[in-house]
Coordinates of C-alpha atoms and ligand atoms in Angstrom, one line a residue:
X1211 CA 0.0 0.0 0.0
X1212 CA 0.7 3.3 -0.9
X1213 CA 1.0 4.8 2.7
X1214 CA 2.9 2.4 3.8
X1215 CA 5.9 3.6 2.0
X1216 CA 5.7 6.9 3.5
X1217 CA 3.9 6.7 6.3
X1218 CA 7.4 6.5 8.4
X1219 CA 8.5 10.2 6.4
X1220 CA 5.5 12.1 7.0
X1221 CA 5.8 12.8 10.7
X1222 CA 9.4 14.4 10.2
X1223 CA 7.6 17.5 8.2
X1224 CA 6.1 20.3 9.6
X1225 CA 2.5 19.0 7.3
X1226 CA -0.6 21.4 8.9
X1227 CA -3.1 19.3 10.1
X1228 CA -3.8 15.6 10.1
X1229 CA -2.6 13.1 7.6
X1230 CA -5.7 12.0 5.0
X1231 CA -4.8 10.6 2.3
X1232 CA -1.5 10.0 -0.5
X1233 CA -1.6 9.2 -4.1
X1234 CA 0.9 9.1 -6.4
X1235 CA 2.0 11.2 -9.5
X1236 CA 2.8 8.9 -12.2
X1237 CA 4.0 11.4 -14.8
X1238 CA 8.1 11.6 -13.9
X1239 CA 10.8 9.7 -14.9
X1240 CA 12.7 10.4 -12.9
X1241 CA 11.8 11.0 -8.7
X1242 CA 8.9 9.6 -6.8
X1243 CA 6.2 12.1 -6.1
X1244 CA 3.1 11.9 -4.0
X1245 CA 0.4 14.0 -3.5
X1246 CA -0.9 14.3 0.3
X1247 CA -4.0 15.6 1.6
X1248 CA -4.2 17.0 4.9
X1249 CA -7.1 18.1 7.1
X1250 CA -6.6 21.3 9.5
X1251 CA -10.0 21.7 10.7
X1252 CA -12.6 22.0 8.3
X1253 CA -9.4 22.7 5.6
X1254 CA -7.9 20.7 3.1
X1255 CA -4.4 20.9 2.5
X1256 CA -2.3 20.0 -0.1
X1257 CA 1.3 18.9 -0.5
X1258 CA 3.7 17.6 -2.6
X1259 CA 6.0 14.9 -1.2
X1260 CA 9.3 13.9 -3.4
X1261 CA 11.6 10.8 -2.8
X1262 CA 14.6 12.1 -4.9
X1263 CA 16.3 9.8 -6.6
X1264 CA 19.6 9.9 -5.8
X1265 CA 21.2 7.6 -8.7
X1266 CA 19.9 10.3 -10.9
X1267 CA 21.3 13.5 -8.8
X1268 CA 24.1 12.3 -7.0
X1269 CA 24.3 15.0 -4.3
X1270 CA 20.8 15.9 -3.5
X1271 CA 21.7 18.4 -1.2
X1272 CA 23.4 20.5 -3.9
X1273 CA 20.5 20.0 -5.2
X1274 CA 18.3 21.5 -3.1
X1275 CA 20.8 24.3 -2.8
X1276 CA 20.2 25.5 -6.0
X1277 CA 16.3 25.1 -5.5
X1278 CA 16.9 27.2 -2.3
X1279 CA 18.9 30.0 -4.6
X1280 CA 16.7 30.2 -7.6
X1281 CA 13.0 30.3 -5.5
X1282 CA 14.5 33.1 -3.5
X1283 CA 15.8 35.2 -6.8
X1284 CA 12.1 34.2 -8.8
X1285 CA 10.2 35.3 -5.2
X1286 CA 12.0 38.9 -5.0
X1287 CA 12.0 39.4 -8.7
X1288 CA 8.1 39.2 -8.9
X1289 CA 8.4 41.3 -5.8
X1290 CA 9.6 44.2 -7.2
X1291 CA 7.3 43.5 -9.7
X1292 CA 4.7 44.4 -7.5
X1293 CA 3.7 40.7 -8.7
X1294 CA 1.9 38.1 -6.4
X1295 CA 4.1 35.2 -5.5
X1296 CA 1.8 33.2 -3.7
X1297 CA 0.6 29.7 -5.5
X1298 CA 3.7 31.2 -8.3
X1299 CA 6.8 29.8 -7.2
X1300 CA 7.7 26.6 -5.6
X1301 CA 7.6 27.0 -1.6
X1302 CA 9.3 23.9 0.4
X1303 CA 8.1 22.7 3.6
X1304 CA 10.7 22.1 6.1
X1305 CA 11.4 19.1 8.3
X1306 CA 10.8 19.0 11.8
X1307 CA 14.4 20.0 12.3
X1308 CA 14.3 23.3 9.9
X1309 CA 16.2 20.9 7.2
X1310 CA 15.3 21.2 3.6
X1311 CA 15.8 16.9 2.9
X1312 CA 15.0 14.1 5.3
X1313 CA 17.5 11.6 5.4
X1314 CA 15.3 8.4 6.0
X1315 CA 18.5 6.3 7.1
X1316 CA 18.2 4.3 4.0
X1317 CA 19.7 6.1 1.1
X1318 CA 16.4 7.9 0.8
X1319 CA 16.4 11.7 0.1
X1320 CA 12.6 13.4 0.9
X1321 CA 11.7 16.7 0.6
X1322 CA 8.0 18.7 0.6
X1323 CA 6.3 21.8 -1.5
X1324 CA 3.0 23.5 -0.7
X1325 CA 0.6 22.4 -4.0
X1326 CA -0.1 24.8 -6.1
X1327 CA -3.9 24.8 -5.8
X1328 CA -6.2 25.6 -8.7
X1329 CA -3.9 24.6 -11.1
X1330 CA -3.3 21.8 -13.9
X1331 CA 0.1 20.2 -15.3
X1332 CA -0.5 19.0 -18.9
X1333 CA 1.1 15.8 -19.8
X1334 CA -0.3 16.3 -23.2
X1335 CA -1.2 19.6 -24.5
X1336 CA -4.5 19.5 -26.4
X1337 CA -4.9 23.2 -27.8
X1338 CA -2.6 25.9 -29.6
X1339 CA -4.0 28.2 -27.4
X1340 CA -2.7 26.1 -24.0
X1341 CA 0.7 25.6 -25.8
X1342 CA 1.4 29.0 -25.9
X1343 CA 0.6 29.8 -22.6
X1344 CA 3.4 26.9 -21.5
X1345 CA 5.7 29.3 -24.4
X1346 CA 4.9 32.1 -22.0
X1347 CA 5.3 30.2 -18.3
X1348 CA 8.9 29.0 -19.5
X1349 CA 10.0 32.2 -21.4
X1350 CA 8.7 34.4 -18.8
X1351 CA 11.1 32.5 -15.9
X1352 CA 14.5 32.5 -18.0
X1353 CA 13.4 35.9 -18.0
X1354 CA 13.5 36.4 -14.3
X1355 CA 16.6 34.6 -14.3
X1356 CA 18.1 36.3 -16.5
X1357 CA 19.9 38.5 -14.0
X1358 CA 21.0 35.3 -12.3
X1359 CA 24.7 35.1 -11.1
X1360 CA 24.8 31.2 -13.2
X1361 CA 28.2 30.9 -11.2
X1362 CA 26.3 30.1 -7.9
X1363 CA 24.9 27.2 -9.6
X1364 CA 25.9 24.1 -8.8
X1365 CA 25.8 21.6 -11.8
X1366 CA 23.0 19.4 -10.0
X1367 CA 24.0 16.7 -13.6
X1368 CA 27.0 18.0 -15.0
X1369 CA 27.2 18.3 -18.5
X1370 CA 23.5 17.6 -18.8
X1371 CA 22.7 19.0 -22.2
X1372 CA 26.5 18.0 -23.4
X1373 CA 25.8 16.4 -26.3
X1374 CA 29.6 15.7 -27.7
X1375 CA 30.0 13.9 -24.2
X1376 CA 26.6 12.2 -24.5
X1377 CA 28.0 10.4 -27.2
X1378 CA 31.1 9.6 -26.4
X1379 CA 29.1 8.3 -23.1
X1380 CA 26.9 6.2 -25.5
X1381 CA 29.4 4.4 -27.7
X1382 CA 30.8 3.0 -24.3
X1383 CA 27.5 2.1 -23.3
X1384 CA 27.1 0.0 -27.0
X1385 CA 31.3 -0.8 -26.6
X1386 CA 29.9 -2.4 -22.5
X1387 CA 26.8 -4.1 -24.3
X1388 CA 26.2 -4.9 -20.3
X1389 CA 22.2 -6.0 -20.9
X1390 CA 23.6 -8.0 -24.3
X1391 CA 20.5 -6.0 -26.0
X1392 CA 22.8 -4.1 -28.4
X1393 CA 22.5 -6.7 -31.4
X1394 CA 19.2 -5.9 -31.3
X1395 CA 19.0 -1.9 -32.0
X1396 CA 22.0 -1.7 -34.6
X1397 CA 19.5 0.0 -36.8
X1398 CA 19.0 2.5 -33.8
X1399 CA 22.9 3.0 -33.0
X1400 CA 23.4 4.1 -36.7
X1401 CA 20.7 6.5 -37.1
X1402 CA 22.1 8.4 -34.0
X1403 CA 26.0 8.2 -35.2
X1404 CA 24.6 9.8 -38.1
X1405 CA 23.3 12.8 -36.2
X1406 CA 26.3 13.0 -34.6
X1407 CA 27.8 16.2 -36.0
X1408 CA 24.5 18.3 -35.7
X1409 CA 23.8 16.8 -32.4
X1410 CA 27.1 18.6 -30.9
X1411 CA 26.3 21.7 -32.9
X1412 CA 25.1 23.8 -29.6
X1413 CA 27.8 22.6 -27.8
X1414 CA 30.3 23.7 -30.6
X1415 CA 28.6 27.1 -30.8
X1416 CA 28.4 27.5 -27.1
X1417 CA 32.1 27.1 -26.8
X1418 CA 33.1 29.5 -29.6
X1419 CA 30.7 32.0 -27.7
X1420 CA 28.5 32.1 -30.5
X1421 CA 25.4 31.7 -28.2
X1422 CA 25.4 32.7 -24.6
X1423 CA 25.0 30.8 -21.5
X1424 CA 22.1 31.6 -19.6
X1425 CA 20.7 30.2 -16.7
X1426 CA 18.1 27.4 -18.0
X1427 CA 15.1 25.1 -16.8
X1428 CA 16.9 22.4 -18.9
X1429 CA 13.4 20.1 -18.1
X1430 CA 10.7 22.1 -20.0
X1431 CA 8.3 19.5 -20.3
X1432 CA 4.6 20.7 -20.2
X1433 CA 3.8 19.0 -17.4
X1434 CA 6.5 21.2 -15.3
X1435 CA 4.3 24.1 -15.7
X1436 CA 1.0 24.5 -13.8
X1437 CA -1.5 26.6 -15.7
X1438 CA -4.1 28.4 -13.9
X1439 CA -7.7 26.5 -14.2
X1440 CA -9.9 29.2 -14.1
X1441 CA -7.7 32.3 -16.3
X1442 CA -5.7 29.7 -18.0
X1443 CA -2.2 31.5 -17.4
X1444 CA 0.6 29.7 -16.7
X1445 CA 1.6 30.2 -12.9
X1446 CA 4.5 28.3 -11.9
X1447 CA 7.0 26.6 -13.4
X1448 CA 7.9 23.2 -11.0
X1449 CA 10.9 20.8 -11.3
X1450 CA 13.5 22.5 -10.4
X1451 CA 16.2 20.1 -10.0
X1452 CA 17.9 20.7 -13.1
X1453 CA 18.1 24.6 -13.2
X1454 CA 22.1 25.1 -14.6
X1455 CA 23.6 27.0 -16.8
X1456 CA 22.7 26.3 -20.2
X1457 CA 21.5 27.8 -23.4
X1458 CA 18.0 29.2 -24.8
X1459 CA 17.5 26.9 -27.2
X1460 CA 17.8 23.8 -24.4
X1461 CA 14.3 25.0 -23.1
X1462 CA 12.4 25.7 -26.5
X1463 CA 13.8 22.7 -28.1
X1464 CA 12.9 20.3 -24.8
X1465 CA 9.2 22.3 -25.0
X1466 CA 8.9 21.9 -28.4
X1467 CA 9.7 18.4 -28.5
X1468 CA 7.8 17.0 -25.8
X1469 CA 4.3 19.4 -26.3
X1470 CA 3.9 19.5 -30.2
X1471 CA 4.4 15.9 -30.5
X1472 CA 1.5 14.6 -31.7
X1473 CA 1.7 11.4 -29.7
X1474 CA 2.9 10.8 -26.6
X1475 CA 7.1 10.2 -25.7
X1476 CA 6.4 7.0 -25.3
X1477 CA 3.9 5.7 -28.3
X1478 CA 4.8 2.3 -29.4
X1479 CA 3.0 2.9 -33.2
X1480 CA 5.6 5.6 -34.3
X1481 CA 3.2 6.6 -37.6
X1482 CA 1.4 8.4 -35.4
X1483 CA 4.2 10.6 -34.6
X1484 CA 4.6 14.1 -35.8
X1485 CA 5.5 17.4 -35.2
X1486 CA 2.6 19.7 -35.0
X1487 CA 3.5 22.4 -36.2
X1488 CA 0.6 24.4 -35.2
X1489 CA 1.9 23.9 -31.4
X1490 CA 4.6 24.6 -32.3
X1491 CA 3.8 28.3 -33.6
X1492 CA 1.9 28.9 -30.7
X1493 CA 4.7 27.9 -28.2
X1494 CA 7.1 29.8 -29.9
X1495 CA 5.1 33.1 -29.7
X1496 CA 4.5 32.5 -25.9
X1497 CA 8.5 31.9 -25.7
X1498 CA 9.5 35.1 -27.8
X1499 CA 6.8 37.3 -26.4
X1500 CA 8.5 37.0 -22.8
X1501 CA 12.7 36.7 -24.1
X1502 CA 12.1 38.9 -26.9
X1503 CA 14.3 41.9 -26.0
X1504 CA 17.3 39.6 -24.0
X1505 CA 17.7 36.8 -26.1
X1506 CA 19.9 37.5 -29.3
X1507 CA 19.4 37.5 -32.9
X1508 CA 21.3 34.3 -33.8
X1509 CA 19.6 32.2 -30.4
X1510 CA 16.3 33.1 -32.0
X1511 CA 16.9 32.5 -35.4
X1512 CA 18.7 29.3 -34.1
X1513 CA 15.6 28.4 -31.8
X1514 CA 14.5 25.1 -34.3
X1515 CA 17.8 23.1 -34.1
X1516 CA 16.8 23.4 -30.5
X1517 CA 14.5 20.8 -31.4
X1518 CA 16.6 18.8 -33.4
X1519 CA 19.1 18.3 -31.0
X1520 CA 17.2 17.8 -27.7
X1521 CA 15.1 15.2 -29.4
X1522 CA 18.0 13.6 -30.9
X1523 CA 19.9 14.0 -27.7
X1524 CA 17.0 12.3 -25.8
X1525 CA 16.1 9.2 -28.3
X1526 CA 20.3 8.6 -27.4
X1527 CA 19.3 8.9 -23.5
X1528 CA 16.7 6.3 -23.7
X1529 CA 18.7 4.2 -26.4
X1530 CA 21.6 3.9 -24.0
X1531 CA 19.4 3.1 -21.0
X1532 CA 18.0 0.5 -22.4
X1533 CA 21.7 -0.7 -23.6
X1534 CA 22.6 -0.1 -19.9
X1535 CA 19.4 -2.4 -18.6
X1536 CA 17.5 0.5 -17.7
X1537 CA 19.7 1.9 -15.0
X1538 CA 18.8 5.4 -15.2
X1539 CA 14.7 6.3 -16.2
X1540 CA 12.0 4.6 -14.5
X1541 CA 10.2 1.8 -16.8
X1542 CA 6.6 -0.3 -17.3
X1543 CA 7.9 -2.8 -19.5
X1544 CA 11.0 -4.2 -20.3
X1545 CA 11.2 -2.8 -23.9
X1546 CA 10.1 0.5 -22.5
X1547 CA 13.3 2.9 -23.5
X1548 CA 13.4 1.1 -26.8
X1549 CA 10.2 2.2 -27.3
X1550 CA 10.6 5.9 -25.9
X1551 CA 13.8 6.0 -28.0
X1552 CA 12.2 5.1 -31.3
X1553 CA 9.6 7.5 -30.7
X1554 CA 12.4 10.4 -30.1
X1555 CA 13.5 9.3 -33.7
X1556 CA 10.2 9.0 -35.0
X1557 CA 9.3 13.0 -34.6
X1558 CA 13.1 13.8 -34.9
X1559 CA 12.4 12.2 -39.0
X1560 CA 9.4 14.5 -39.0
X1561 CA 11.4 17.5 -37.8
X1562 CA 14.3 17.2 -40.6
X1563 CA 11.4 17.0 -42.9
X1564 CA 9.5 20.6 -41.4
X1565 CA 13.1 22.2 -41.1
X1566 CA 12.7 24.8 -43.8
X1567 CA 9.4 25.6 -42.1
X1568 CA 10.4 25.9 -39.0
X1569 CA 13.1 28.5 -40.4
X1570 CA 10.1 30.2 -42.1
X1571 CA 7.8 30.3 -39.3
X1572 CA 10.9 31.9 -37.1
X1573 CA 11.4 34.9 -39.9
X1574 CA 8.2 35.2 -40.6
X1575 CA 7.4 36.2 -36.3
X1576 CA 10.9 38.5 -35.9
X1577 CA 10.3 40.4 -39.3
Ligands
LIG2513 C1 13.1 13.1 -17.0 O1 11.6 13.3 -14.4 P1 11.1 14.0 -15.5 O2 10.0 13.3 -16.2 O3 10.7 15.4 -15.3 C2 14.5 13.6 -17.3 C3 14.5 14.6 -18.5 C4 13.9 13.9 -19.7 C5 12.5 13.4 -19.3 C6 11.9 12.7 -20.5 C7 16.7 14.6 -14.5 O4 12.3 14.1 -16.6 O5 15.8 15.0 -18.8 O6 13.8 14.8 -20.8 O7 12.6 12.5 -18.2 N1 15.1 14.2 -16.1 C8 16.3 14.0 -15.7 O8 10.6 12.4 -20.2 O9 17.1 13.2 -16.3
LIG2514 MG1 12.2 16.3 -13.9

């Protein structure tokens, strides 16, 4: 049972109320995440309980650290905005001992955020309209950040989006063959070697200084933004765990990728994949109404190899965990990141295909 697993965590938070009920949030691939209910009185209260997964982010304390920085800069930038911040920025409940984790004695990292009530994370995004308010909730928070020192940052996965070491990563994963699958995907290994040269090409243009490094979400799947359910605005981006340095076109090409698919990551019938590129339109205005003005000429006009590379980039994540014996992303089946892998290279296909009007649609909105 559900409560079971956490029933021994909950008394080391400082919860309101009494303890009603858990269920959990399916959606990440990553931590574990429950939803609690609480009764203080005649109130409900809602909260959000994480088991971080520490294989993933190795020092979860950093982690936090960098949650503790960037809430604190989002909080006092809306401030002096004169903006509200309540139910808009991730707020963490401390433990009983004024500690941002609980160390549960056995290898397990918790921590706890207030719920954002009234609001709705998409794991699919169903209208134009709804894509571009995501475009706004992600373009509107590098925005705050923008002004962040990134140097404070503590790389919570280093070299996350580094797609040159990526690969070099993955060929030792096929060189390993630890799970004995790699016979079976050749056909897979070749299509991503080759991609190899425009998969590094943000890396290359990074390091020449040819885009600048900003301080990124680097996770911007819809489902990390909660949209208001009565106005419909986005009102607070969650997931916070991977907030580094990076570039621009890591968070409209992660976006883009994951909300103008037309199936889900994980669709097994890949002819059903496609990038749609009406979504994608409508993100792209919600991301360049809130960055137009800091982000530069080239990162814009560069914004749809964004897409090509974090979709390429991820269809070789999932590739070399299921090469690794799925080590790294949670799974439902054991052909799961085969499956999730083939569907990154699936819509990446259709992506080379809409590549001149992408390029199009981008001159067309900064003429
Ligand atoms: C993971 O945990 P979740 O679902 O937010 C992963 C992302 C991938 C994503 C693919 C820390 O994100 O990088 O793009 O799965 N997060 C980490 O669904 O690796
Ligand atoms: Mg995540």
């Amino acid at each position: 049972m559900l409560y079971n697993l956490i029933k021994n965590i909950l008394p080391h938070f400082r919860f309101e109320g009494q303890y009603e009920s858990v269920s959990e949030c399916v959606s990440g691939n990553v931590n574990n995440t429950y939803r609690l209910v609480y009764l203080d009185g005649a109130r409900e209260k809602h909260y959000v309980l994480q088991r971080v997964n520490s294989y993933v982010f190795r020092e979860p304390r950093q982690v936090m650290r960098n949650i503790a920085l960037v809430t604190d800069h989002l909080r006092a930038a809306m401030e002096r905005r004169g903006e509200p911040t309540e139910g808009r920025v991730l707020q963490l409940i401390p433990t009983t001992t004024g500690d941002v984790l609980y160390e549960d004695g056995q290898g397990g990292f918790w921590r706890a955020y207030n719920f954002i009530e009234n609001a709705t994370a998409y794991d699919t995004v169903d209208s134009p309209a709804l894509m571009r308010e995501v475009g706004r909730g992600f373009g509107a928070f590098q925005r705050l950040l923008s002004d962040f020192p990134a140097d404070r940052l503590f790389a919570s996965i280093p070299n996350f989006h580094h797609t040159t070491k990526r690969f070099y990563a993955f060929v030792h994963s096929v060189d390993e063959d630890a799970a004995g699958r790699v016979r079976e995907v050749e056909n897979e290994i070749e299509f991503l070697f080759d991609r190899r040269k425009m998969m590094g090409s943000i890396v290359r243009l990074l390091d020449r200084g040819e885009l600048p490094l900003r301080v990124t979400h680097n996770d911007t799947k819809s489902n990390n933004v909660m949209v208001d359910n009565k106005t419909g605005k986005a009102v607070c981006v969650i997931d916070l765990d991977t907030v580094m340095p990076g570039s621009a076109l890591y968070d409209y090409g992660d976006a883009v990728r994951f909300g103008a698919s037309t199936a889900a990551e994980d669709e097994p019938d890949t002819s059903k994949i496609a990038l749609d590129m009406e979504k994608t339109r409508a993100f792209t205005m919600g991301f360049v109404e809130e960055t137009n003005g800091f982000l530069t000429q080239k990162e814009i006009e560069l914004l749809p190899l964004g897409i090509k590379v974090l979709t390429c980039e991820l269809a070789m994540r999932f590739l070399k965990d299921y090469i690794d014996g799925d080590v790294y992303f949670k799974v439902n089946s054991p052909k799961h990141n085969l499956i999730r892998a083939r569907a990154q290279m699936a819509l990446l296909e259709d992506v080379e295909k809409k590549e001149d009007a992408l390029n199009a649609m981008i001159r067309d909105m900064i003429d």
